[in-house]
CSV table of C-alpha atoms in Angstrom, one decimal:
chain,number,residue,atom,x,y,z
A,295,UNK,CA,-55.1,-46.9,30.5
A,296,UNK,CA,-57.4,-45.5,27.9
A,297,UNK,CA,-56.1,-45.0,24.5
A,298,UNK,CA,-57.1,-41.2,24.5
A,299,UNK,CA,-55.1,-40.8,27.8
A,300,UNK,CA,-51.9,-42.8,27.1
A,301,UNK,CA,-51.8,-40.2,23.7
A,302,UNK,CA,-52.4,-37.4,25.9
A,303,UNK,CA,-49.3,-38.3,28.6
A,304,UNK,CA,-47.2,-39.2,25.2
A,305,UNK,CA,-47.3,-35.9,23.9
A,306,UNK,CA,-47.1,-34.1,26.8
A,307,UNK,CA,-44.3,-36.0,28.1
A,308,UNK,CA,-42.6,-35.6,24.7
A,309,UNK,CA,-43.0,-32.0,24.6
A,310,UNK,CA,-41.3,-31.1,27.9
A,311,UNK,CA,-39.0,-33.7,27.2
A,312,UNK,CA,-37.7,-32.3,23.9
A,313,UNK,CA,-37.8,-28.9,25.7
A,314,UNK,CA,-34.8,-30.0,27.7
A,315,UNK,CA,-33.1,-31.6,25.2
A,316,UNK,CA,-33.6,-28.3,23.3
A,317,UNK,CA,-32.7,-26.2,25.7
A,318,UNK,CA,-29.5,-28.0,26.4
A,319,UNK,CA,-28.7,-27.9,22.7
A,320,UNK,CA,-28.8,-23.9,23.1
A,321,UNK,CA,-26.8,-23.7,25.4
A,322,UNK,CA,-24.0,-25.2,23.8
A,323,UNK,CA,-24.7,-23.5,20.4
A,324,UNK,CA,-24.8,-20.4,23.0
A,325,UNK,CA,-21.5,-21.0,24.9
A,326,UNK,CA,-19.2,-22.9,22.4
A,327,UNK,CA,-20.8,-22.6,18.8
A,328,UNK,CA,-21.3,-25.2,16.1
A,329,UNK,CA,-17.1,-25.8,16.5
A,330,UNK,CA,-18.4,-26.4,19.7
A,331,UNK,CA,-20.1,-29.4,19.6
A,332,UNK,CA,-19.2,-32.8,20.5
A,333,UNK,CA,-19.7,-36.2,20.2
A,334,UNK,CA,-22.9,-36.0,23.2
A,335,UNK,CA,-24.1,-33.5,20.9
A,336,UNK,CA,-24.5,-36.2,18.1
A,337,UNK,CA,-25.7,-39.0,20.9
A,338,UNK,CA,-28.3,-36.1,22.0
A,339,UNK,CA,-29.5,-35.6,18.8
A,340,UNK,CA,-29.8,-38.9,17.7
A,341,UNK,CA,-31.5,-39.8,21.0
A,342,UNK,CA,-34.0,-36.8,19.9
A,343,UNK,CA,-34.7,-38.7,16.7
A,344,UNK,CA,-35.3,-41.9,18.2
A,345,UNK,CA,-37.7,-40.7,21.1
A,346,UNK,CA,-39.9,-38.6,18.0
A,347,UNK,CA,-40.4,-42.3,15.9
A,348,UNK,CA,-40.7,-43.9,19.9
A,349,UNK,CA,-43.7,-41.5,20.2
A,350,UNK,CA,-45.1,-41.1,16.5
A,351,UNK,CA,-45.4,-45.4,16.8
A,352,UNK,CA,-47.1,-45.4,19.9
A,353,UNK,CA,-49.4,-43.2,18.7
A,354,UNK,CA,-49.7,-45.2,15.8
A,355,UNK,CA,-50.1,-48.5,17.2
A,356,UNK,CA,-53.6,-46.9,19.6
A,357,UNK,CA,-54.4,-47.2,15.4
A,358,UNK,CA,-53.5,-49.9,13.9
A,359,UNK,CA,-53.5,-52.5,16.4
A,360,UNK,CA,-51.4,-55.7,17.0
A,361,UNK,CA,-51.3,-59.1,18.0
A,362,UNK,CA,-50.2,-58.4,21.8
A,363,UNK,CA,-52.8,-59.8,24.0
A,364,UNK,CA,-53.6,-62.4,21.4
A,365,UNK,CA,-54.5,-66.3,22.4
A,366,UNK,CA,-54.9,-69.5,20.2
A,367,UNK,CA,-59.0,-68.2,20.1
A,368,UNK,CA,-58.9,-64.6,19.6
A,369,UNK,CA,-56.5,-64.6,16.5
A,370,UNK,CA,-58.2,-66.5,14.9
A,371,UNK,CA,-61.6,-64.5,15.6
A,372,UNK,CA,-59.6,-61.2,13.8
A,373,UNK,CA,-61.1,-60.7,10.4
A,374,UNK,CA,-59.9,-60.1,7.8
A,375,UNK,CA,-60.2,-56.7,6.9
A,376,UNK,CA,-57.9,-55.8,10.0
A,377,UNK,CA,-55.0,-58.5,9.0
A,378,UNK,CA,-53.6,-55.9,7.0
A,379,UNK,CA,-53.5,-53.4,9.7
A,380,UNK,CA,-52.9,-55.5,12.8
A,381,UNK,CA,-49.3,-56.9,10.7
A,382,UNK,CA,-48.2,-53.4,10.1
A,383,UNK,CA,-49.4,-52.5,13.4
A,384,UNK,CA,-47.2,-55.6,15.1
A,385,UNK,CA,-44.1,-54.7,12.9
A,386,UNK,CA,-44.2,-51.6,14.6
A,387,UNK,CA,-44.4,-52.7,17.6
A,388,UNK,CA,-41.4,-54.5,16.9
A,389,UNK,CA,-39.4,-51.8,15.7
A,390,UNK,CA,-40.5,-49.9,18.5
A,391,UNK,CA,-38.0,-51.9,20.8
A,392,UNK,CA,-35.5,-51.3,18.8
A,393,UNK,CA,-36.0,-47.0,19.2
A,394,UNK,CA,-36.9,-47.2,22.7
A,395,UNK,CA,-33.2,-49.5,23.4
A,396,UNK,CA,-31.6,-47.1,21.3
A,397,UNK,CA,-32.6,-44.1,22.5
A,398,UNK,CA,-31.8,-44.9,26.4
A,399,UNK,CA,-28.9,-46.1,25.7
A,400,UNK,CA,-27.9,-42.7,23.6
A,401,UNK,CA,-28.7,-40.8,26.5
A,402,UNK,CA,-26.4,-42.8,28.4
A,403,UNK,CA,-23.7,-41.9,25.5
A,404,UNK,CA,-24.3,-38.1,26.6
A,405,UNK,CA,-23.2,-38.3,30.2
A,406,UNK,CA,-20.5,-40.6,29.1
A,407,UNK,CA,-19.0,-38.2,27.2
A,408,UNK,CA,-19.7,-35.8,29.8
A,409,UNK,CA,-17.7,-37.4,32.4
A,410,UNK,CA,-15.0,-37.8,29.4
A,411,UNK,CA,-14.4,-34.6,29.6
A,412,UNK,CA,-14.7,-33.9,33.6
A,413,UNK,CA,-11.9,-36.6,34.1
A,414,UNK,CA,-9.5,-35.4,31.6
A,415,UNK,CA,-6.1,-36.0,32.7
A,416,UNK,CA,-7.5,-38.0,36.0
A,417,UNK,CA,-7.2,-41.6,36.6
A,418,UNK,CA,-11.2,-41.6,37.1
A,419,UNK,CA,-10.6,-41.7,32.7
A,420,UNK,CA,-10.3,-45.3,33.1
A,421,UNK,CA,-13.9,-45.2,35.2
A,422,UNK,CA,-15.0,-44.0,32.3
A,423,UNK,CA,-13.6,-46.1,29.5
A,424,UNK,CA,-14.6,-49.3,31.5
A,425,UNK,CA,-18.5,-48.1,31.9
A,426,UNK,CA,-18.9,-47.1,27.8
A,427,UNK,CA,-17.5,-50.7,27.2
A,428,UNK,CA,-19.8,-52.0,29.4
A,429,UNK,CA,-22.6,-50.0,27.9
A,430,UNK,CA,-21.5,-50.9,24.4
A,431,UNK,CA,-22.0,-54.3,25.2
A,432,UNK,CA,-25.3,-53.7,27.1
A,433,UNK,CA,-27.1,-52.2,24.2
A,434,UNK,CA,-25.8,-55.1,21.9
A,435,UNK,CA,-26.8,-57.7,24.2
A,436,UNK,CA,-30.5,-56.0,24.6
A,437,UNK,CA,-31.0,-55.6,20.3
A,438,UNK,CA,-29.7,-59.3,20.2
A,439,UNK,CA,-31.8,-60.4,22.8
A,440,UNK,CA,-34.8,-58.6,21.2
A,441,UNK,CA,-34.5,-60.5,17.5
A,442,UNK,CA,-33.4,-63.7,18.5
A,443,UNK,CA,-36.0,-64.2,21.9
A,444,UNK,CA,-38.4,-65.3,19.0
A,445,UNK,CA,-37.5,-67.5,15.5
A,446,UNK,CA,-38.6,-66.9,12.9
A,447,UNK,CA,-38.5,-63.4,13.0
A,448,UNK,CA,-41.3,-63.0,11.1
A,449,UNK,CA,-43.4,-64.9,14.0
A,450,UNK,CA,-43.2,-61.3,15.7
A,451,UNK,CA,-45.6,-60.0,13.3
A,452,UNK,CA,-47.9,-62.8,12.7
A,453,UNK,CA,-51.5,-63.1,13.4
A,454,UNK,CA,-52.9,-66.3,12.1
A,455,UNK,CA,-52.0,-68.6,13.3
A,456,UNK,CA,-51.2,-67.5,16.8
A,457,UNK,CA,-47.7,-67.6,16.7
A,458,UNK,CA,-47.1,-68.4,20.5
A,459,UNK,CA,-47.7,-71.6,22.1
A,460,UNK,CA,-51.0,-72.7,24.4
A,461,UNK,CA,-52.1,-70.5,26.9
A,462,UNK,CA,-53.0,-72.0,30.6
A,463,UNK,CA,-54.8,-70.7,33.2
A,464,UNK,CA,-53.3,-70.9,36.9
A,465,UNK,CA,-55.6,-71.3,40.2
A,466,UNK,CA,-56.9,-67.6,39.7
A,467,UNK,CA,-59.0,-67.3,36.5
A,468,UNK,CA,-58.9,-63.7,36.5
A,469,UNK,CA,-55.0,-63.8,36.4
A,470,UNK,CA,-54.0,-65.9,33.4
A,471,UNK,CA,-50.6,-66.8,32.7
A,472,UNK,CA,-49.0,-67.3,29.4
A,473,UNK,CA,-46.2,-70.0,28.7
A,474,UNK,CA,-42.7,-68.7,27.8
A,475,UNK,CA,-43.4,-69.9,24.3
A,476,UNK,CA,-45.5,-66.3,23.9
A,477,UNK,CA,-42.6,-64.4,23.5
A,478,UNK,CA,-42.9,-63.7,20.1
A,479,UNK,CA,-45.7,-61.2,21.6
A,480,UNK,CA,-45.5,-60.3,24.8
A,481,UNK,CA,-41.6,-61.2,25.4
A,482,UNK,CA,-41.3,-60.9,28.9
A,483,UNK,CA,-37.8,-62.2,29.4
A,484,UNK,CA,-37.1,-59.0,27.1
A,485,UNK,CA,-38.6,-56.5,29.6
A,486,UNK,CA,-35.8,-58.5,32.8
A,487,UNK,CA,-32.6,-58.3,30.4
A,488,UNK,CA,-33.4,-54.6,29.2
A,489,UNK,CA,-34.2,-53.2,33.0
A,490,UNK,CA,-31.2,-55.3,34.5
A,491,UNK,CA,-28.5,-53.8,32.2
A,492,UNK,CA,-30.3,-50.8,32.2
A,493,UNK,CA,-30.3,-50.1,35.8
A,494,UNK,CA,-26.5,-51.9,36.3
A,495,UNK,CA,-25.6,-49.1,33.5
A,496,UNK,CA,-26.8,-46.4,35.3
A,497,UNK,CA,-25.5,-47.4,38.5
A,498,UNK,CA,-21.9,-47.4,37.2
A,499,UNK,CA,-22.3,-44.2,35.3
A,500,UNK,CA,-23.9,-42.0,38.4
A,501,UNK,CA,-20.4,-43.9,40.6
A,502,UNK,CA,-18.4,-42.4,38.0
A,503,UNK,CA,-18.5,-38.5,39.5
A,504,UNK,CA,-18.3,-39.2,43.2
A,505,UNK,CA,-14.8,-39.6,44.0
A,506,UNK,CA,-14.8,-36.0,42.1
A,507,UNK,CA,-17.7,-34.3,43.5
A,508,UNK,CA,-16.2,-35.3,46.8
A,509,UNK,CA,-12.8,-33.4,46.3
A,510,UNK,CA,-14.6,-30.4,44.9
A,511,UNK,CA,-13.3,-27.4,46.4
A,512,UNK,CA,-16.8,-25.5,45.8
A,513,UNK,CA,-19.5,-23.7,48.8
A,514,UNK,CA,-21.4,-26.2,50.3
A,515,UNK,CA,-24.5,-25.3,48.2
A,516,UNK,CA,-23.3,-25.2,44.9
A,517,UNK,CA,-21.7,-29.1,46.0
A,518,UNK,CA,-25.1,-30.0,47.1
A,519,UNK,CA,-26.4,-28.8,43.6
A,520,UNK,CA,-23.9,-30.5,41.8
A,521,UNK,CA,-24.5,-34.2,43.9
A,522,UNK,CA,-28.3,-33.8,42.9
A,523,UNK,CA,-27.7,-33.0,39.8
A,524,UNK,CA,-25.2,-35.7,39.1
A,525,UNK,CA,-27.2,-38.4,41.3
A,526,UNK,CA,-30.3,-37.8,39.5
A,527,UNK,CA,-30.1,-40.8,37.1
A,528,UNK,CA,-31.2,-42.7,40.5
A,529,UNK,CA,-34.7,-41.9,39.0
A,530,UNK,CA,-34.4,-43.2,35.9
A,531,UNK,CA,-33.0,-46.2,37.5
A,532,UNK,CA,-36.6,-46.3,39.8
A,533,UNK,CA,-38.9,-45.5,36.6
A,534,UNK,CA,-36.7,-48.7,35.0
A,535,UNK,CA,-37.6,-50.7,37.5
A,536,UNK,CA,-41.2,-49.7,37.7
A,537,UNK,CA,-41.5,-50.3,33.8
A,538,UNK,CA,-40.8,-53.4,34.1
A,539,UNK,CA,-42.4,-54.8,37.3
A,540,UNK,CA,-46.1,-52.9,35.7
A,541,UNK,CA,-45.5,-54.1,32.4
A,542,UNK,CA,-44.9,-57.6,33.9
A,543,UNK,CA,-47.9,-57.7,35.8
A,544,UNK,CA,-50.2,-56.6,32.6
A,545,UNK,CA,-47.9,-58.4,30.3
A,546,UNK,CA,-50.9,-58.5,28.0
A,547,UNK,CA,-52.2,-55.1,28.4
A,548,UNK,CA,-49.5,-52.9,25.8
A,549,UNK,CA,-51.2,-49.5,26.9
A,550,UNK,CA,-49.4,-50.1,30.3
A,551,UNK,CA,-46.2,-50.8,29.2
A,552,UNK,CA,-46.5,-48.2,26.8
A,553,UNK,CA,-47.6,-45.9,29.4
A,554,UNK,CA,-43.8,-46.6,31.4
A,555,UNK,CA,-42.3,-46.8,28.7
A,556,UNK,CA,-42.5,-43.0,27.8
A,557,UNK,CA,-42.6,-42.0,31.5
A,558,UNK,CA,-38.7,-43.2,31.5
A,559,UNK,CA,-37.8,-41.6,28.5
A,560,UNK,CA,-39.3,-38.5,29.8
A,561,UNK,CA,-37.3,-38.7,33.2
A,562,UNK,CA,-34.3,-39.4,31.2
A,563,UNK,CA,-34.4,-36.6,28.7
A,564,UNK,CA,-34.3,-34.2,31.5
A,565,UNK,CA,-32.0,-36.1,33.7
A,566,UNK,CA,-29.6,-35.7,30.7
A,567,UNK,CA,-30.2,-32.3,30.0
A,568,UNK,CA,-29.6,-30.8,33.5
A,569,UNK,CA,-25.7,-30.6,32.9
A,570,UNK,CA,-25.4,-29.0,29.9
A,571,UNK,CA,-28.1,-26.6,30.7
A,572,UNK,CA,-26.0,-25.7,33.6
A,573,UNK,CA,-23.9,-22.9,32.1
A,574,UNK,CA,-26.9,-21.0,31.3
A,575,UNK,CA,-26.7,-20.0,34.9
A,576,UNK,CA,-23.5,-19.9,35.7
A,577,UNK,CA,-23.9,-16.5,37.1
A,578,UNK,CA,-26.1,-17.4,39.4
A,579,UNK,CA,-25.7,-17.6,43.5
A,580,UNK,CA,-26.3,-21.1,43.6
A,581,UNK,CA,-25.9,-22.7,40.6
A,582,UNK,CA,-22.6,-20.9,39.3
A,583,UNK,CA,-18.9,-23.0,40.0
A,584,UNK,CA,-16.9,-19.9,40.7
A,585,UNK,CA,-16.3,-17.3,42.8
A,586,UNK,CA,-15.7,-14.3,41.0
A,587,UNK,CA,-16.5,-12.3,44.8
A,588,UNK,CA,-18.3,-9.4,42.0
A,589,UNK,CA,-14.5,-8.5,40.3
A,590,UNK,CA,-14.0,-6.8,36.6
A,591,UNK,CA,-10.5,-8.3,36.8
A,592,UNK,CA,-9.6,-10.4,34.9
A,593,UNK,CA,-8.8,-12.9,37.1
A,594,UNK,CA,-9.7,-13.3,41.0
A,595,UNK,CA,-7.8,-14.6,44.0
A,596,UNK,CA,-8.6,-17.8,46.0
A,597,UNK,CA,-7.0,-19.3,48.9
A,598,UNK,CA,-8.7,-22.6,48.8
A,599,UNK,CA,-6.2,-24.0,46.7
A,600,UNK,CA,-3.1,-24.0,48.2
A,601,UNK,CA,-4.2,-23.7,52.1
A,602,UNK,CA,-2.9,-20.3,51.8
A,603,UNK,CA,-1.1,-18.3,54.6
A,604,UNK,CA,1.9,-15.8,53.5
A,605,UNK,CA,4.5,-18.9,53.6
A,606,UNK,CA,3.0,-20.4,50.6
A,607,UNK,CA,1.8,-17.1,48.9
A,608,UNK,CA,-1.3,-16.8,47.3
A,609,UNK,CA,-3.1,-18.6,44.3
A,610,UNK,CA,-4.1,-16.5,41.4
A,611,UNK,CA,-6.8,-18.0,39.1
A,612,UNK,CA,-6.7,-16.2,35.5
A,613,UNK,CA,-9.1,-16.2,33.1
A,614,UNK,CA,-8.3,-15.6,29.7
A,615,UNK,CA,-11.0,-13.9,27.7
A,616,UNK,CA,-12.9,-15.9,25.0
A,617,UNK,CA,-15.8,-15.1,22.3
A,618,UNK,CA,-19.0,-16.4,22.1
A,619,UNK,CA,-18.5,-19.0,19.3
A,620,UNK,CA,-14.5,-19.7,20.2
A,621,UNK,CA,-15.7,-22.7,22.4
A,622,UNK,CA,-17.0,-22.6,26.3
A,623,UNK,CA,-16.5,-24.7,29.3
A,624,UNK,CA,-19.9,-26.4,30.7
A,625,UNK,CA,-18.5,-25.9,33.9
A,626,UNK,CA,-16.5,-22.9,34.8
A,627,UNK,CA,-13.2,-24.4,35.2
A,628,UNK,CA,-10.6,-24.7,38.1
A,629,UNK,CA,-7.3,-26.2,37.0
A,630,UNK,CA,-4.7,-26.6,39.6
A,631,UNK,CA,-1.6,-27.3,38.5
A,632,UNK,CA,1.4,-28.2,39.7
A,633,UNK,CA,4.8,-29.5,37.5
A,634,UNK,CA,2.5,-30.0,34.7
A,635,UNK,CA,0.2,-32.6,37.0
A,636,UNK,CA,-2.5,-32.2,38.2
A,637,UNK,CA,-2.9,-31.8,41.8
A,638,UNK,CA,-4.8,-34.0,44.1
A,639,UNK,CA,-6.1,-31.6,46.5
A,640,UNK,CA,-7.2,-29.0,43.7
A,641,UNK,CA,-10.7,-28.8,42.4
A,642,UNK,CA,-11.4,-31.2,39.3
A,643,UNK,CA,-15.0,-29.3,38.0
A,644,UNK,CA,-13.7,-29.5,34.4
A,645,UNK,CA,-16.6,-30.0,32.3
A,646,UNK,CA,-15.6,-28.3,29.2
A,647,UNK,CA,-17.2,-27.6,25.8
A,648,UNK,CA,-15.0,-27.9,23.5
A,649,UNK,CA,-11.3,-28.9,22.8
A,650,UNK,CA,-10.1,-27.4,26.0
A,651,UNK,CA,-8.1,-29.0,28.9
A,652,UNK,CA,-5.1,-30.7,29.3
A,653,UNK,CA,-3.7,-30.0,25.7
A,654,UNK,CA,-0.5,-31.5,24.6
A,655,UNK,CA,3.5,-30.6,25.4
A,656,UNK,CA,4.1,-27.0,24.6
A,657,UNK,CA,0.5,-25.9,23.8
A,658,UNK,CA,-2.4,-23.6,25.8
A,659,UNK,CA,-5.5,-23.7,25.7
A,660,UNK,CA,-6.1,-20.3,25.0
A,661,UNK,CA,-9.9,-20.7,27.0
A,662,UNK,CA,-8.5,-22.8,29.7
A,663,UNK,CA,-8.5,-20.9,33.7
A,664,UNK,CA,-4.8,-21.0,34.5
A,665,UNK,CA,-4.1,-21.3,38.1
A,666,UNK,CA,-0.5,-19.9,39.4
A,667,UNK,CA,1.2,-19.0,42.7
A,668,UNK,CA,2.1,-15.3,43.1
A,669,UNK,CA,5.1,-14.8,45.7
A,670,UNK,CA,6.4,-11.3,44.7
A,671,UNK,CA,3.2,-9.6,45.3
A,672,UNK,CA,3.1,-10.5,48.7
A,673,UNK,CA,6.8,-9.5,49.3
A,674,UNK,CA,6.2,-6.4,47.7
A,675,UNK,CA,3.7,-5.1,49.9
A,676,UNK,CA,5.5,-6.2,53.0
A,677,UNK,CA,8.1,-3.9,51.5
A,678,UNK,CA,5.3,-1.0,51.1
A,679,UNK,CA,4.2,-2.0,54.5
A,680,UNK,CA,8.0,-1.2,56.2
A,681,UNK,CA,8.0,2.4,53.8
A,682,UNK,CA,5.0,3.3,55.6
A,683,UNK,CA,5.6,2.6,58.7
């Protein structure tokens, strides 16, 4: 890929990208207020910061140069009036790694605390806790694997002399291959550990939601929206795998795996984003989690609950009013409660914004959608009923 290309995809990727992530930060500023926001806030933003140095180095490095693609020969042919540049250039490149593990695995902080919140008071918490562990130790095992796959450290910046070992050529000269000793430049072990935890990480985080999504009491559309939207890291696990097999098989060429690089962080910006841009349509047909059936009340009725049928009365869900900046839900909420526990055949879209949920012994949530049984009303009109008659 020409240099004048990659920079072109780069910034245009970025730009949409950081639209999302914008967007999705409005929305929450919109819904809940600065009180509002939560710890994927702070993984969001952080990611935001990492994908802008990602991006500004990449650009840099079409500059400066480095010492990826190098041999025993060619290193030492550099001169040296572009030393300087190539070291900086290669220390960049090095740093690089470090922004691009960080910032994936930031995203996958977001929709870990997302799912936080959408199992509260579920046993599908535990889901939950065991995938951010695993993450946790994921990302370490990537940044370890990254400064300790070649020692010195300083090797990953050197030019002269070469610092990897002797190159060979196998039976096809126009495909040569490098011995393992080249890590310090092209570390290809680096590109298999990062894109196998990656795509094991994703895969337990997109397992989280289904046991939930599958006991959503919701219209068949809006479930199907919600499975799409909740299933969509399955592309960020494909451009993961893609990364790495193109990057492998130009291990020398850095504009290609530069290239992939950015097209995953541009699938996983708005991957991430989708959910928390979500309540900016919450009145919509297709997109919106509740069925308000066009009321001013207060509070609507819903059968699906409870099974309804006048032996078990009929479930009122009540929603309390709320301000702008008092804190939203990302989902509209459905609690169904019953003895304090939650029910198993009630709907568990709980995605809230801020401290809302299941709150402690003797407190309410003065945001949260409170779901009771009404028996007298339907007595009462069977009595109104027998008057008219």
């Amino acid at each position: 890929m020409a240099a004048d290309a990659l920079t072109i995809e780069t910034f245009t990727e970025y730009g949409i990208g950081m639209v999302f992530l914008l967007v999705r930060l409005y929305a929450r500023l919109h819904i809940g207020g600065i009180r509002g926001l939560g710890l994927d806030d702070v993984f969001a933003v952080t990611g935001m910061i990492f994908w802008t140095m990602l991006t500004a180095i990449i650009y840099l490095l079409g500059i400066y140069g480095n010492n990826i693609g190098l041999d025993e020969q060619t290193a030492m042919l550099v001169p040296d009036s572009k030393m300087a540049d190539m070291i900086l250039g290669s220390k960049l490149a090095f740093m690089n790694w470090i922004w691009y593990i960080c910032y994936i695995w930031c995203l996958k902080g977001v929709l870990l605390c997302l799912y936080w919140k959408l199992t509260q008071g579920t046993w599908h918490r535990h889901l939950v806790t065991a995938a951010s562990a695993f993450c946790g130790i994921t990302w370490f095992i990537c940044l370890l694997t990254h400064i300790c796959i070649c020692r010195p450290v300083e090797h990953n910046w050197q030019i002269k002399p070469y610092p990897g070992g002797k190159s060979r050529q196998s039976s096809s000269p126009e495909n040569p291959q490098l011995t393992k000793s080249d890590n310090c430049t092209l570390r290809g072990p680096l590109y298999i550990v990062i894109a196998v935890f990656n795509v094991i990480s994703d895969a337990c985080i997109i397992l989280i939601p289904i046991p939930i999504l599958a006991k959503l009491q919701v219209p068949l559309q809006r479930k199907l929206i919600l499975v799409l939207m909740f299933s969509s890291g399955f592309f960020i696990m494909i451009c993961t795998i893609l990364r790495a097999y193109y990057s492998l098989s130009s291990i020398t060429n850095l504009p290609t795996a530069l290239g992939w690089a950015d097209r995953e962080c541009f699938v996983a910006a708005i991957v991430v984003s989708l959910p928390g841009i979500k309540p900016l349509f919450r009145n919509s047909r297709w997109l919106g989690s509740t069925n308000h059936k066009n009321s001013k009340s207060p509070y609507y009725n819903s059968d699906a609950y409870n099974g309804g049928g006048s032996k078990s009365g009929k479930t009122k869900t009540f929603v309390s009013s709320r301000s702008r900046k008092s804190g939203g839900f990302e989902l509209d909420s459905v609690l169904h409660t019953k003895g304090g526990r939650l029910s198993e055949a009630g709907s568990e879209e709980y995605i809230l914004e801020g401290n809302q949920g299941v709150l402690g012994a003797g407190q309410q949530d003065p945001m949260a959608i409170r779901v009771t049984t009404e028996y007298s009303l339907e007595r009462e009109q069977g009595k109104l009923d027998q008057m008219k008659s």
